[in-house]
PDB file of C-alpha atoms in Angstrom:
ATOM      1  CA  UNK E   1      -0.221   0.029   0.074  1.00 81.00           C
ATOM      2  CA  UNK E   2       1.156   3.067  -0.472  1.00 90.00           C
ATOM      3  CA  UNK E   3       1.151   6.292   1.790  1.00 95.00           C
ATOM      4  CA  UNK E   4      -0.190   9.370   0.116  1.00 96.00           C
ATOM      5  CA  UNK E   5       0.358  13.131   2.002  1.00 95.00           C
ATOM      6  CA  UNK E   6      -1.063  16.140   0.089  1.00 95.00           C
ATOM      7  CA  UNK E   7      -0.178  19.945   0.587  1.00 95.00           C
ATOM      8  CA  UNK E   8      -0.962  23.355  -0.313  1.00 97.00           C
ATOM      9  CA  UNK E   9      -5.287  23.335  -0.336  1.00 96.00           C
ATOM     10  CA  UNK E  10      -6.153  26.786   1.018  1.00 97.00           C
ATOM     11  CA  UNK E  11      -8.163  30.397   0.529  1.00 98.00           C
ATOM     12  CA  UNK E  12      -7.644  31.739  -2.668  1.00 98.00           C
ATOM     13  CA  UNK E  13     -10.525  33.846  -4.517  1.00 98.00           C
ATOM     14  CA  UNK E  14     -11.388  33.489  -8.547  1.00 98.00           C
ATOM     15  CA  UNK E  15      -8.173  33.991 -10.292  1.00 98.00           C
ATOM     16  CA  UNK E  16      -5.665  33.456  -8.500  1.00 98.00           C
ATOM     17  CA  UNK E  17      -3.082  30.489  -8.341  1.00 98.00           C
ATOM     18  CA  UNK E  18      -2.885  27.500  -5.601  1.00 98.00           C
ATOM     19  CA  UNK E  19      -0.152  24.331  -5.993  1.00 98.00           C
ATOM     20  CA  UNK E  20      -1.107  21.314  -3.686  1.00 98.00           C
ATOM     21  CA  UNK E  21       1.548  18.636  -3.436  1.00 98.00           C
ATOM     22  CA  UNK E  22       1.840  14.876  -3.005  1.00 98.00           C
ATOM     23  CA  UNK E  23       4.147  13.032  -1.246  1.00 97.00           C
ATOM     24  CA  UNK E  24       4.581   9.532  -1.780  1.00 95.00           C
ATOM     25  CA  UNK E  25       5.942   6.640  -0.369  1.00 92.00           C
ATOM     26  CA  UNK E  26       7.945   3.215  -1.595  1.00 80.00           C
ATOM     27  CA  UNK E  27      10.599   2.975  -4.002  1.00 81.00           C
ATOM     28  CA  UNK E  28       9.178   2.739  -7.016  1.00 90.00           C
ATOM     29  CA  UNK E  29       7.293   5.848  -7.370  1.00 92.00           C
ATOM     30  CA  UNK E  30       8.623   6.886 -11.435  1.00 91.00           C
ATOM     31  CA  UNK E  31       6.824   3.467 -11.979  1.00 92.00           C
ATOM     32  CA  UNK E  32       3.238   4.639 -10.445  1.00 94.00           C
ATOM     33  CA  UNK E  33       0.862   6.203 -12.374  1.00 96.00           C
ATOM     34  CA  UNK E  34      -0.150   8.888  -9.850  1.00 97.00           C
ATOM     35  CA  UNK E  35      -3.461  10.928 -10.048  1.00 97.00           C
ATOM     36  CA  UNK E  36      -5.313  14.254  -9.108  1.00 98.00           C
ATOM     37  CA  UNK E  37      -9.270  13.785  -8.028  1.00 98.00           C
ATOM     38  CA  UNK E  38     -11.246  15.769  -6.900  1.00 98.00           C
ATOM     39  CA  UNK E  39     -14.803  16.093  -5.016  1.00 98.00           C
ATOM     40  CA  UNK E  40     -17.327  18.902  -4.664  1.00 97.00           C
ATOM     41  CA  UNK E  41     -20.086  19.480  -2.018  1.00 92.00           C
ATOM     42  CA  UNK E  42     -22.723  17.070  -2.734  1.00 95.00           C
ATOM     43  CA  UNK E  43     -21.119  15.434  -5.888  1.00 97.00           C
ATOM     44  CA  UNK E  44     -19.156  12.013  -6.712  1.00 97.00           C
ATOM     45  CA  UNK E  45     -15.410  12.249  -7.029  1.00 96.00           C
ATOM     46  CA  UNK E  46     -14.094  12.320 -10.988  1.00 97.00           C
ATOM     47  CA  UNK E  47     -10.752  12.175 -11.603  1.00 96.00           C
ATOM     48  CA  UNK E  48      -8.975  15.353 -13.038  1.00 97.00           C
ATOM     49  CA  UNK E  49      -5.269  15.388 -14.026  1.00 98.00           C
ATOM     50  CA  UNK E  50      -3.318  11.796 -14.066  1.00 97.00           C
ATOM     51  CA  UNK E  51       0.120  11.334 -15.227  1.00 96.00           C
ATOM     52  CA  UNK E  52       1.138   8.033 -15.891  1.00 93.00           C
ATOM     53  CA  UNK E  53       3.821   6.006 -16.070  1.00 88.00           C
ATOM     54  CA  UNK E  54       5.139   5.961 -20.078  1.00 84.00           C
ATOM     55  CA  UNK E  55       5.046  10.073 -19.745  1.00 86.00           C
ATOM     56  CA  UNK E  56       1.110  10.797 -20.930  1.00 93.00           C
ATOM     57  CA  UNK E  57      -1.246  12.647 -19.399  1.00 96.00           C
ATOM     58  CA  UNK E  58      -5.263  13.261 -19.041  1.00 96.00           C
ATOM     59  CA  UNK E  59      -7.030  16.502 -18.087  1.00 98.00           C
ATOM     60  CA  UNK E  60     -10.492  16.417 -17.825  1.00 97.00           C
ATOM     61  CA  UNK E  61     -12.302  18.986 -20.070  1.00 98.00           C
ATOM     62  CA  UNK E  62     -12.804  21.177 -16.965  1.00 97.00           C
ATOM     63  CA  UNK E  63      -9.289  21.786 -16.326  1.00 98.00           C
ATOM     64  CA  UNK E  64      -7.609  21.950 -19.004  1.00 98.00           C
ATOM     65  CA  UNK E  65      -5.394  24.875 -19.950  1.00 98.00           C
ATOM     66  CA  UNK E  66      -5.027  26.381 -16.216  1.00 98.00           C
ATOM     67  CA  UNK E  67      -4.116  23.002 -14.651  1.00 98.00           C
ATOM     68  CA  UNK E  68      -1.322  21.120 -14.760  1.00 98.00           C
ATOM     69  CA  UNK E  69       0.204  17.608 -12.942  1.00 98.00           C
ATOM     70  CA  UNK E  70       3.875  17.238 -13.156  1.00 97.00           C
ATOM     71  CA  UNK E  71       6.239  15.265 -10.675  1.00 96.00           C
ATOM     72  CA  UNK E  72       9.449  14.794  -9.275  1.00 95.00           C
ATOM     73  CA  UNK E  73      10.155  11.578  -9.455  1.00 92.00           C
ATOM     74  CA  UNK E  74      13.526  12.254  -6.702  1.00 93.00           C
ATOM     75  CA  UNK E  75      11.308  13.123  -4.055  1.00 95.00           C
ATOM     76  CA  UNK E  76       8.815  11.016  -4.586  1.00 95.00           C
ATOM     77  CA  UNK E  77       6.776  13.865  -5.229  1.00 97.00           C
ATOM     78  CA  UNK E  78       3.412  14.742  -7.684  1.00 97.00           C
ATOM     79  CA  UNK E  79       1.757  18.024  -8.133  1.00 98.00           C
ATOM     80  CA  UNK E  80      -0.769  20.087  -9.276  1.00 98.00           C
ATOM     81  CA  UNK E  81      -0.155  23.764 -10.764  1.00 98.00           C
ATOM     82  CA  UNK E  82      -4.098  25.658 -10.653  1.00 98.00           C
ATOM     83  CA  UNK E  83      -3.418  28.497 -12.049  1.00 98.00           C
ATOM     84  CA  UNK E  84      -6.998  30.799 -12.920  1.00 98.00           C
ATOM     85  CA  UNK E  85      -8.894  28.972 -10.068  1.00 98.00           C
ATOM     86  CA  UNK E  86     -12.928  29.872 -10.395  1.00 98.00           C
ATOM     87  CA  UNK E  87     -15.335  28.870  -7.520  1.00 97.00           C
ATOM     88  CA  UNK E  88     -16.554  25.793  -9.415  1.00 97.00           C
ATOM     89  CA  UNK E  89     -12.732  24.775  -8.821  1.00 98.00           C
ATOM     90  CA  UNK E  90     -13.960  24.781  -5.180  1.00 98.00           C
ATOM     91  CA  UNK E  91     -13.575  20.953  -3.647  1.00 98.00           C
ATOM     92  CA  UNK E  92     -12.248  18.061  -1.778  1.00 98.00           C
ATOM     93  CA  UNK E  93      -8.452  17.600  -3.494  1.00 98.00           C
ATOM     94  CA  UNK E  94      -6.903  13.687  -3.423  1.00 98.00           C
ATOM     95  CA  UNK E  95      -4.247  12.505  -5.217  1.00 97.00           C
ATOM     96  CA  UNK E  96      -3.892   8.867  -6.035  1.00 97.00           C
ATOM     97  CA  UNK E  97      -1.474   6.006  -7.110  1.00 96.00           C
ATOM     98  CA  UNK E  98      -1.545   3.417  -9.025  1.00 94.00           C
ATOM     99  CA  UNK E  99       1.682   1.259  -8.999  1.00 89.00           C
ATOM    100  CA  UNK E 100       0.675  -0.401 -12.171  1.00 89.00           C
ATOM    101  CA  UNK E 101       1.536   2.754 -14.073  1.00 89.00           C
ATOM    102  CA  UNK E 102      -1.318   1.685 -16.284  1.00 90.00           C
ATOM    103  CA  UNK E 103      -3.582   5.553 -14.811  1.00 90.00           C
ATOM    104  CA  UNK E 104      -6.923   4.188 -16.055  1.00 87.00           C
ATOM    105  CA  UNK E 105      -8.743   6.390 -13.711  1.00 79.00           C
ATOM    106  CA  UNK E 106     -10.888   3.184 -11.870  1.00 85.00           C
ATOM    107  CA  UNK E 107      -7.504   1.520 -11.387  1.00 90.00           C
ATOM    108  CA  UNK E 108      -6.123   3.612  -8.226  1.00 94.00           C
ATOM    109  CA  UNK E 109      -6.124   2.042  -5.052  1.00 92.00           C
ATOM    110  CA  UNK E 110      -3.745   4.312  -2.644  1.00 94.00           C
ATOM    111  CA  UNK E 111      -5.235   7.569  -1.698  1.00 96.00           C
ATOM    112  CA  UNK E 112      -4.293  10.318   0.593  1.00 96.00           C
ATOM    113  CA  UNK E 113      -6.320  12.118   3.166  1.00 96.00           C
ATOM    114  CA  UNK E 114      -7.290  14.970   1.089  1.00 97.00           C
ATOM    115  CA  UNK E 115      -6.945  18.812   1.131  1.00 97.00           C
ATOM    116  CA  UNK E 116     -10.009  21.345   0.958  1.00 98.00           C
ATOM    117  CA  UNK E 117      -9.573  24.167  -2.217  1.00 98.00           C
ATOM    118  CA  UNK E 118     -12.094  26.735  -1.403  1.00 98.00           C
ATOM    119  CA  UNK E 119     -11.918  29.339  -4.469  1.00 98.00           C
ATOM    120  CA  UNK E 120     -14.030  33.156  -3.894  1.00 98.00           C
ATOM    121  CA  UNK E 121     -15.664  34.858  -6.176  1.00 94.00           C
TER     122      UNK E 121
END
């Protein structure tokens, strides 16, 4: 089981930027697929960005062009840079790991505790 710890959430204004970090345990982090998900109040958790082992990335349409997922394999850390934030981005953000490296939205089995992001208008 991969241990994940998110940080970097907070309260910001619309148009601001925020960077989330997720530190992972394990000696084979570079082979993992890493994902960021979010859950807004009263809604289901949805995937917003994935970084796969092979180097490809995926973004949900709602964040494409504004959010960027990146990773530092030497630090076992994945980041989510969020720019041009909107009130509808308000949610709990979770990082997740898929040790297989494949990174299908349903293949993530290890989850962090989540970090709250609130965007005021």
